PDB file of C-alpha atoms in Angstrom:
ATOM      1  CA  MET X1009       0.000   0.000   0.000  1.00 69.00           C
ATOM      2  CA  PRO X1010       1.210   3.566  -0.603  1.00 76.00           C
ATOM      3  CA  GLY X1011       3.084   4.971   2.380  1.00 82.00           C
ATOM      4  CA  TRP X1012       3.873   1.606   3.934  1.00 84.00           C
ATOM      5  CA  TYR X1013       7.376   0.516   4.886  1.00 85.00           C
ATOM      6  CA  VAL X1014       8.185  -3.107   4.169  1.00 84.00           C
ATOM      7  CA  THR X1015      11.170  -5.359   4.785  1.00 86.00           C
ATOM      8  CA  VAL X1016      12.322  -7.444   1.818  1.00 85.00           C
ATOM      9  CA  HIS X1017      14.336 -10.611   2.397  1.00 86.00           C
ATOM     10  CA  ILE X1018      16.427 -11.784  -0.586  1.00 85.00           C
ATOM     11  CA  ALA X1019      17.644 -15.377  -0.394  1.00 87.00           C
ATOM     12  CA  ASN X1020      20.618 -17.099  -2.036  1.00 87.00           C
ATOM     13  CA  VAL X1021      22.673 -13.921  -2.556  1.00 86.00           C
ATOM     14  CA  PRO X1022      26.435 -14.584  -2.848  1.00 88.00           C
ATOM     15  CA  ARG X1023      28.564 -13.008  -0.143  1.00 87.00           C
ATOM     16  CA  THR X1024      30.696 -11.239  -2.746  1.00 87.00           C
ATOM     17  CA  ILE X1025      27.715  -9.266  -4.091  1.00 82.00           C
ATOM     18  CA  TYR X1026      26.714  -8.234  -0.569  1.00 82.00           C
ATOM     19  CA  ASP X1027      30.233  -7.074   0.231  1.00 84.00           C
ATOM     20  CA  GLU X1028      30.382  -5.120  -3.024  1.00 81.00           C
ATOM     21  CA  PHE X1029      27.190  -3.234  -2.200  1.00 79.00           C
ATOM     22  CA  GLN X1030      28.458  -2.504   1.298  1.00 81.00           C
ATOM     23  CA  THR X1031      31.727  -1.149  -0.087  1.00 82.00           C
ATOM     24  CA  ARG X1032      30.270   1.058  -2.822  1.00 76.00           C
ATOM     25  CA  GLY X1033      27.347   2.329  -0.786  1.00 73.00           C
ATOM     26  CA  ASP X1034      24.976   2.357  -3.755  1.00 73.00           C
ATOM     27  CA  PRO X1035      21.261   2.029  -3.027  1.00 77.00           C
ATOM     28  CA  LEU X1036      19.489  -1.171  -3.968  1.00 77.00           C
ATOM     29  CA  VAL X1037      16.472  -0.319  -6.143  1.00 79.00           C
ATOM     30  CA  LEU X1038      13.502  -2.691  -6.304  1.00 81.00           C
ATOM     31  CA  PHE X1039      10.694  -2.382  -8.828  1.00 82.00           C
ATOM     32  CA  GLY X1040       7.743  -4.415 -10.034  1.00 83.00           C
ATOM     33  CA  LEU X1041       6.974  -5.472 -13.588  1.00 87.00           C
ATOM     34  CA  LEU X1042       3.725  -5.058 -15.449  1.00 89.00           C
ATOM     35  CA  PRO X1043       2.406  -8.014 -17.502  1.00 91.00           C
ATOM     36  CA  HIS X1044       4.739  -8.967 -20.395  1.00 91.00           C
ATOM     37  CA  GLU X1045       7.509  -6.547 -19.337  1.00 91.00           C
ATOM     38  CA  GLN X1046       9.862  -9.480 -18.831  1.00 91.00           C
ATOM     39  CA  LYS X1047       9.622 -10.323 -22.562  1.00 94.00           C
ATOM     40  CA  MET X1048      11.698  -8.992 -25.466  1.00 95.00           C
ATOM     41  CA  SER X1049      10.214  -7.175 -28.441  1.00 96.00           C
ATOM     42  CA  VAL X1050      10.914  -4.378 -30.933  1.00 96.00           C
ATOM     43  CA  LEU X1051      10.836  -1.131 -28.981  1.00 96.00           C
ATOM     44  CA  ASN X1052      10.182   2.240 -30.642  1.00 96.00           C
ATOM     45  CA  VAL X1053      11.346   5.397 -28.863  1.00 96.00           C
ATOM     46  CA  ALA X1054      10.728   8.973 -30.046  1.00 96.00           C
ATOM     47  CA  ILE X1055      13.931  11.008 -29.562  1.00 96.00           C
ATOM     48  CA  LYS X1056      14.564  14.741 -29.798  1.00 95.00           C
ATOM     49  CA  ARG X1057      18.252  15.469 -30.261  1.00 94.00           C
ATOM     50  CA  HIS X1058      19.934  17.611 -27.618  1.00 93.00           C
ATOM     51  CA  PRO X1059      21.469  20.817 -29.039  1.00 92.00           C
ATOM     52  CA  GLY X1060      24.548  20.500 -26.810  1.00 90.00           C
ATOM     53  CA  TYR X1061      25.893  17.502 -28.758  1.00 90.00           C
ATOM     54  CA  ILE X1062      26.971  18.542 -32.256  1.00 90.00           C
ATOM     55  CA  ASN X1063      28.700  15.409 -33.571  1.00 92.00           C
ATOM     56  CA  PRO X1064      26.761  13.276 -36.088  1.00 93.00           C
ATOM     57  CA  ILE X1065      25.092  10.126 -34.760  1.00 94.00           C
ATOM     58  CA  LYS X1066      24.721   7.339 -37.284  1.00 95.00           C
ATOM     59  CA  SER X1067      22.077   4.664 -37.387  1.00 95.00           C
ATOM     60  CA  LYS X1068      23.282   1.401 -35.832  1.00 94.00           C
ATOM     61  CA  GLU X1069      25.702   3.294 -33.572  1.00 95.00           C
ATOM     62  CA  ARG X1070      25.815   2.035 -29.975  1.00 95.00           C
ATOM     63  CA  LEU X1071      23.908   4.263 -27.550  1.00 95.00           C
ATOM     64  CA  VAL X1072      23.062   4.015 -23.861  1.00 95.00           C
ATOM     65  CA  PHE X1073      19.347   4.270 -23.009  1.00 96.00           C
ATOM     66  CA  HIS X1074      17.861   5.187 -19.637  1.00 94.00           C
ATOM     67  CA  ILE X1075      14.159   4.318 -19.969  1.00 94.00           C
ATOM     68  CA  GLY X1076      12.187   4.302 -16.757  1.00 88.00           C
ATOM     69  CA  TYR X1077      13.918   1.906 -14.379  1.00 87.00           C
ATOM     70  CA  ARG X1078      15.941   0.171 -17.125  1.00 91.00           C
ATOM     71  CA  ARG X1079      19.396   1.035 -18.373  1.00 92.00           C
ATOM     72  CA  PHE X1080      20.863  -0.759 -21.389  1.00 95.00           C
ATOM     73  CA  SER X1081      22.846  -0.207 -24.563  1.00 95.00           C
ATOM     74  CA  ALA X1082      21.735  -0.968 -28.106  1.00 96.00           C
ATOM     75  CA  CYS X1083      22.390  -0.015 -31.738  1.00 96.00           C
ATOM     76  CA  PRO X1084      19.062   1.378 -32.996  1.00 97.00           C
ATOM     77  CA  ILE X1085      17.997   2.373 -36.475  1.00 97.00           C
ATOM     78  CA  PHE X1086      16.441   5.822 -36.957  1.00 97.00           C
ATOM     79  CA  SER X1087      13.345   6.673 -38.964  1.00 96.00           C
ATOM     80  CA  ALA X1088      10.989   9.598 -39.502  1.00 95.00           C
ATOM     81  CA  HIS X1089       8.235  10.223 -36.953  1.00 95.00           C
ATOM     82  CA  THR X1090       5.163  10.441 -39.202  1.00 92.00           C
ATOM     83  CA  ASN X1091       1.509   9.393 -39.097  1.00 91.00           C
ATOM     84  CA  GLY X1092       1.703   7.048 -42.104  1.00 89.00           C
ATOM     85  CA  ASP X1093       2.071   3.284 -42.086  1.00 91.00           C
ATOM     86  CA  LYS X1094       5.524   3.397 -43.730  1.00 93.00           C
ATOM     87  CA  HIS X1095       8.365   5.453 -42.316  1.00 96.00           C
ATOM     88  CA  LYS X1096      11.497   6.658 -44.110  1.00 95.00           C
ATOM     89  CA  TYR X1097      14.820   5.342 -42.852  1.00 96.00           C
ATOM     90  CA  ASP X1098      17.256   8.009 -41.637  1.00 95.00           C
ATOM     91  CA  ARG X1099      21.001   7.409 -41.847  1.00 95.00           C
ATOM     92  CA  PHE X1100      21.637   9.920 -39.047  1.00 95.00           C
ATOM     93  CA  LEU X1101      19.761  11.205 -36.008  1.00 94.00           C
ATOM     94  CA  ARG X1102      18.095  14.400 -37.176  1.00 93.00           C
ATOM     95  CA  SER X1103      18.617  17.675 -35.349  1.00 90.00           C
ATOM     96  CA  ASP X1104      15.634  19.534 -36.829  1.00 89.00           C
ATOM     97  CA  ALA X1105      12.887  17.024 -36.067  1.00 92.00           C
ATOM     98  CA  VAL X1106      11.899  14.165 -33.795  1.00 95.00           C
ATOM     99  CA  SER X1107      13.252  10.771 -34.875  1.00 95.00           C
ATOM    100  CA  VAL X1108      12.185   7.278 -33.873  1.00 97.00           C
ATOM    101  CA  ALA X1109      14.810   4.828 -32.633  1.00 96.00           C
ATOM    102  CA  THR X1110      13.899   1.168 -33.255  1.00 97.00           C
ATOM    103  CA  MET X1111      15.729  -1.660 -31.471  1.00 96.00           C
ATOM    104  CA  PHE X1112      15.290  -4.984 -29.706  1.00 97.00           C
ATOM    105  CA  ALA X1113      14.699  -4.368 -25.989  1.00 95.00           C
ATOM    106  CA  PRO X1114      12.449  -5.482 -23.126  1.00 95.00           C
ATOM    107  CA  ILE X1115       8.846  -4.399 -23.416  1.00 95.00           C
ATOM    108  CA  ILE X1116       8.209  -1.020 -21.777  1.00 94.00           C
ATOM    109  CA  PHE X1117       4.792   0.582 -21.920  1.00 93.00           C
ATOM    110  CA  PRO X1118       4.363   4.238 -22.922  1.00 92.00           C
ATOM    111  CA  PRO X1119       4.655   7.016 -21.963  1.00 90.00           C
ATOM    112  CA  ALA X1120       7.865   6.090 -20.149  1.00 93.00           C
ATOM    113  CA  SER X1121      10.474   8.833 -20.455  1.00 94.00           C
ATOM    114  CA  ALA X1122      13.791   8.097 -22.158  1.00 95.00           C
ATOM    115  CA  VAL X1123      17.222   9.708 -21.896  1.00 95.00           C
ATOM    116  CA  VAL X1124      19.895   8.750 -24.448  1.00 95.00           C
ATOM    117  CA  PHE X1125      23.661   8.932 -23.967  1.00 95.00           C
ATOM    118  CA  ILE X1126      26.693   8.054 -26.048  1.00 93.00           C
ATOM    119  CA  GLU X1127      29.892   6.687 -24.536  1.00 89.00           C
ATOM    120  CA  ASP X1128      33.085   8.474 -25.547  1.00 86.00           C
ATOM    121  CA  ASP X1129      36.495   6.886 -25.898  1.00 82.00           C
ATOM    122  CA  ASP X1130      37.412   8.124 -22.408  1.00 80.00           C
ATOM    123  CA  GLY X1131      34.431   6.323 -20.860  1.00 80.00           C
ATOM    124  CA  GLN X1132      32.291   9.395 -20.231  1.00 85.00           C
ATOM    125  CA  HIS X1133      28.611   9.466 -21.177  1.00 90.00           C
ATOM    126  CA  ARG X1134      27.448  12.424 -23.261  1.00 91.00           C
ATOM    127  CA  LEU X1135      23.791  13.388 -23.436  1.00 93.00           C
ATOM    128  CA  VAL X1136      22.570  13.203 -27.040  1.00 95.00           C
ATOM    129  CA  GLY X1137      18.795  13.284 -26.717  1.00 94.00           C
ATOM    130  CA  SER X1138      15.641  12.647 -24.762  1.00 95.00           C
ATOM    131  CA  GLY X1139      12.110  11.570 -25.477  1.00 95.00           C
ATOM    132  CA  ALA X1140       9.482   8.981 -24.662  1.00 96.00           C
ATOM    133  CA  VAL X1141       8.490   5.435 -25.531  1.00 96.00           C
ATOM    134  CA  LEU X1142       6.025   5.060 -28.409  1.00 95.00           C
ATOM    135  CA  GLY X1143       5.419   1.379 -27.731  1.00 92.00           C
ATOM    136  CA  ALA X1144       6.583  -2.132 -28.503  1.00 94.00           C
ATOM    137  CA  ASN X1145       5.422  -2.644 -32.085  1.00 93.00           C
ATOM    138  CA  PRO X1146       7.310  -5.083 -34.344  1.00 94.00           C
ATOM    139  CA  ASP X1147       4.924  -4.292 -37.230  1.00 94.00           C
ATOM    140  CA  ARG X1148       6.202  -0.737 -37.676  1.00 94.00           C
ATOM    141  CA  VAL X1149       7.601  -0.600 -41.218  1.00 96.00           C
ATOM    142  CA  VAL X1150      10.888   1.277 -41.769  1.00 96.00           C
ATOM    143  CA  ILE X1151      11.705   1.786 -45.454  1.00 96.00           C
ATOM    144  CA  LYS X1152      15.066   2.715 -46.971  1.00 95.00           C
ATOM    145  CA  ARG X1153      14.962   4.393 -50.390  1.00 93.00           C
ATOM    146  CA  ALA X1154      17.605   4.125 -53.102  1.00 93.00           C
ATOM    147  CA  VAL X1155      17.478   6.074 -56.375  1.00 95.00           C
ATOM    148  CA  LEU X1156      18.976   4.803 -59.656  1.00 95.00           C
ATOM    149  CA  SER X1157      19.552   7.392 -62.377  1.00 95.00           C
ATOM    150  CA  GLY X1158      20.051   7.142 -66.129  1.00 95.00           C
ATOM    151  CA  HIS X1159      20.532   9.471 -69.094  1.00 94.00           C
ATOM    152  CA  PRO X1160      18.385   9.563 -72.273  1.00 93.00           C
ATOM    153  CA  PHE X1161      20.588   8.594 -75.215  1.00 89.00           C
ATOM    154  CA  LYS X1162      18.198   8.720 -78.177  1.00 91.00           C
ATOM    155  CA  ILE X1163      14.842  10.512 -77.880  1.00 92.00           C
ATOM    156  CA  ASN X1164      11.773   9.934 -80.032  1.00 91.00           C
ATOM    157  CA  ARG X1165       8.263  11.269 -79.451  1.00 88.00           C
ATOM    158  CA  LYS X1166       7.262   9.231 -76.397  1.00 91.00           C
ATOM    159  CA  SER X1167      10.082   6.735 -76.269  1.00 93.00           C
ATOM    160  CA  ALA X1168      13.767   7.024 -75.512  1.00 94.00           C
ATOM    161  CA  VAL X1169      16.862   4.874 -75.212  1.00 95.00           C
ATOM    162  CA  VAL X1170      18.267   5.208 -71.694  1.00 94.00           C
ATOM    163  CA  ARG X1171      21.816   4.313 -70.661  1.00 93.00           C
ATOM    164  CA  TYR X1172      24.029   4.393 -67.552  1.00 92.00           C
ATOM    165  CA  MET X1173      21.250   3.135 -65.247  1.00 94.00           C
ATOM    166  CA  PHE X1174      22.181  -0.533 -65.709  1.00 94.00           C
ATOM    167  CA  PHE X1175      25.179  -2.253 -67.241  1.00 93.00           C
ATOM    168  CA  ASP X1176      23.783  -5.753 -67.659  1.00 91.00           C
ATOM    169  CA  ARG X1177      20.817  -7.123 -69.590  1.00 92.00           C
ATOM    170  CA  ASP X1178      19.714  -9.379 -66.728  1.00 93.00           C
ATOM    171  CA  ASP X1179      19.406  -6.395 -64.384  1.00 94.00           C
ATOM    172  CA  ILE X1180      17.142  -4.621 -66.873  1.00 94.00           C
ATOM    173  CA  MET X1181      14.812  -7.607 -67.126  1.00 94.00           C
ATOM    174  CA  TRP X1182      14.722  -7.951 -63.322  1.00 94.00           C
ATOM    175  CA  PHE X1183      13.681  -4.315 -62.720  1.00 95.00           C
ATOM    176  CA  LYS X1184      11.389  -4.095 -65.751  1.00 94.00           C
ATOM    177  CA  PRO X1185       8.122  -3.915 -63.721  1.00 94.00           C
ATOM    178  CA  VAL X1186       9.321  -0.876 -61.717  1.00 95.00           C
ATOM    179  CA  GLU X1187       7.938   2.512 -62.731  1.00 96.00           C
ATOM    180  CA  LEU X1188      10.279   5.202 -64.064  1.00 96.00           C
ATOM    181  CA  LYS X1189      10.153   8.927 -63.286  1.00 95.00           C
ATOM    182  CA  THR X1190      12.081  11.926 -64.556  1.00 95.00           C
ATOM    183  CA  LYS X1191      13.155  15.181 -62.912  1.00 94.00           C
ATOM    184  CA  TYR X1192      10.793  17.086 -65.224  1.00 93.00           C
ATOM    185  CA  GLY X1193       7.749  15.075 -64.123  1.00 92.00           C
ATOM    186  CA  ARG X1194       7.452  12.428 -66.859  1.00 93.00           C
ATOM    187  CA  ARG X1195       6.403   8.885 -65.986  1.00 95.00           C
ATOM    188  CA  GLY X1196       7.079   5.690 -67.883  1.00 95.00           C
ATOM    189  CA  HIS X1197       8.271   2.101 -67.852  1.00 96.00           C
ATOM    190  CA  ILE X1198      10.906  -0.142 -69.406  1.00 96.00           C
ATOM    191  CA  LYS X1199       9.781  -1.677 -72.709  1.00 94.00           C
ATOM    192  CA  GLU X1200      12.760  -3.854 -73.614  1.00 94.00           C
ATOM    193  CA  ALA X1201      16.512  -4.276 -73.267  1.00 94.00           C
ATOM    194  CA  LEU X1202      18.780  -3.330 -76.168  1.00 93.00           C
ATOM    195  CA  GLY X1203      22.003  -5.254 -76.488  1.00 89.00           C
ATOM    196  CA  THR X1204      24.053  -6.571 -73.596  1.00 87.00           C
ATOM    197  CA  HIS X1205      25.662  -3.380 -72.214  1.00 87.00           C
ATOM    198  CA  GLY X1206      22.769  -1.867 -70.257  1.00 89.00           C
ATOM    199  CA  HIS X1207      20.902   0.118 -72.914  1.00 94.00           C
ATOM    200  CA  MET X1208      17.114  -0.085 -72.699  1.00 94.00           C
ATOM    201  CA  LYS X1209      14.122   1.274 -74.573  1.00 95.00           C
ATOM    202  CA  CYS X1210      11.633   3.123 -72.356  1.00 95.00           C
ATOM    203  CA  VAL X1211       8.178   4.553 -73.011  1.00 95.00           C
ATOM    204  CA  PHE X1212       6.937   7.729 -71.269  1.00 95.00           C
ATOM    205  CA  ASN X1213       3.749   9.766 -71.126  1.00 92.00           C
ATOM    206  CA  GLY X1214       5.393  12.610 -73.034  1.00 91.00           C
ATOM    207  CA  GLN X1215       8.500  13.553 -74.967  1.00 91.00           C
ATOM    208  CA  LEU X1216      11.682  13.857 -72.916  1.00 92.00           C
ATOM    209  CA  LYS X1217      14.125  16.736 -73.020  1.00 91.00           C
ATOM    210  CA  SER X1218      17.793  16.118 -73.649  1.00 89.00           C
ATOM    211  CA  GLN X1219      18.758  17.567 -70.245  1.00 91.00           C
ATOM    212  CA  ASP X1220      16.251  15.396 -68.356  1.00 93.00           C
ATOM    213  CA  THR X1221      17.287  12.554 -66.027  1.00 95.00           C
ATOM    214  CA  VAL X1222      15.491   9.219 -65.727  1.00 96.00           C
ATOM    215  CA  LEU X1223      15.055   7.958 -62.165  1.00 96.00           C
ATOM    216  CA  MET X1224      14.025   4.649 -60.618  1.00 96.00           C
ATOM    217  CA  HIS X1225      13.049   4.607 -56.934  1.00 95.00           C
ATOM    218  CA  LEU X1226      13.726   1.365 -55.044  1.00 95.00           C
ATOM    219  CA  TYR X1227      12.613   0.585 -51.507  1.00 94.00           C
ATOM    220  CA  LYS X1228      13.855  -1.912 -48.947  1.00 94.00           C
ATOM    221  CA  ARG X1229      12.516  -2.693 -45.494  1.00 96.00           C
ATOM    222  CA  MET X1230      15.064  -2.226 -42.701  1.00 95.00           C
ATOM    223  CA  PHE X1231      15.237  -4.327 -39.545  1.00 96.00           C
ATOM    224  CA  PRO X1232      17.201  -3.662 -36.340  1.00 95.00           C
ATOM    225  CA  LYS X1233      19.848  -6.140 -35.267  1.00 95.00           C
ATOM    226  CA  TRP X1234      19.931  -7.916 -31.909  1.00 95.00           C
ATOM    227  CA  THR X1235      22.388  -5.630 -30.087  1.00 95.00           C
ATOM    228  CA  TYR X1236      20.675  -5.359 -26.694  1.00 96.00           C
ATOM    229  CA  ASP X1237      23.153  -5.391 -23.796  1.00 94.00           C
ATOM    230  CA  PRO X1238      21.905  -4.867 -20.210  1.00 92.00           C
ATOM    231  CA  GLU X1239      25.461  -4.679 -18.836  1.00 87.00           C
ATOM    232  CA  VAL X1240      26.256  -0.972 -18.899  1.00 85.00           C
ATOM    233  CA  GLY X1241      29.171   0.233 -16.839  1.00 78.00           C
ATOM    234  CA  LYS X1242      29.254   3.390 -14.817  1.00 76.00           C
ATOM    235  CA  PRO X1243      30.465   6.487 -16.666  1.00 74.00           C
ATOM    236  CA  ALA X1244      33.958   7.695 -15.924  1.00 68.00           C
ATOM    237  CA  PRO X1245      34.122  10.635 -13.485  1.00 66.00           C
ATOM    238  CA  TYR X1246      34.440  14.085 -15.000  1.00 59.00           C
ATOM    239  CA  TYR X1247      36.887  15.160 -12.305  1.00 54.00           C
ATOM    240  CA  GLU X1248      40.173  13.409 -11.606  1.00 54.00           C
ATOM    241  CA  GLY X1249      42.251  14.488  -8.629  1.00 52.00           C
ATOM    242  CA  HIS X1250      42.940  13.850  -4.966  1.00 50.00           C
ATOM    243  CA  ASP X1251      40.134  12.884  -2.642  1.00 53.00           C
ATOM    244  CA  GLY X1252      40.264  16.168  -0.751  1.00 52.00           C
ATOM    245  CA  GLU X1253      40.151  18.236  -3.930  1.00 51.00           C
ATOM    246  CA  GLU X1254      37.306  16.156  -5.306  1.00 51.00           C
ATOM    247  CA  CYS X1255      35.248  16.611  -2.148  1.00 55.00           C
ATOM    248  CA  LYS X1256      35.913  20.340  -2.284  1.00 49.00           C
ATOM    249  CA  ALA X1257      34.874  20.511  -5.923  1.00 48.00           C
ATOM    250  CA  LEU X1258      31.676  18.574  -5.228  1.00 49.00           C
ATOM    251  CA  SER X1259      30.823  20.859  -2.319  1.00 55.00           C
ATOM    252  CA  LEU X1260      31.196  23.905  -4.586  1.00 48.00           C
ATOM    253  CA  MET X1261      28.868  22.337  -7.173  1.00 48.00           C
ATOM    254  CA  GLU X1262      26.103  21.738  -4.614  1.00 50.00           C
TER     255      GLU X1262
END
């Protein structure tokens, strides 16, 4: 009940762990789990980048997460925070908008707050962002887009020979069902392959210009890797000196 003091007895604890806690003086934190919080799933966390950290943060880079009562490290993938059912993959954590970090982690129910750190080479933890849990949803689709470009070689009324997009006949036949677009707004498709060096005949809804560029958009679903690690060491102290000087510095900071 709220406001009650209870005594908890923990059995079968090795003597070494007890001595370690007595030596360090750290508090022992106990918490309860909601249903299914002991299971693993795909966790999605909305993160707003902190303006004090200016270095780029790549997707799949190891970060340290403090979410509620849990602390762990993982290598998440970043994606756009939108209302659609498909979300664009981001290669870096954006500084101008909220990003979603997706990773394998224990189930945590929203709206648990999240604080994200990165560990430097010297062992210190730098704050890179904060946010909240969106939920454990493995069905969230993260899409990575790649763009192939080609140049019109010979132009007729509504057809053109395109080169430099592919260099093999088999690749042209494989991507034949994919729609083509141009920078000037034309749409079309591949009609047939010409020769064996990557030339192809394409049909569009209008005549192309010689300075136009033919584009093919390809999409691939991205999945996070199993990089969850609950063993996160303490950050290195920011101040290194004698015990008396450290105590004096801490007293000045209070």
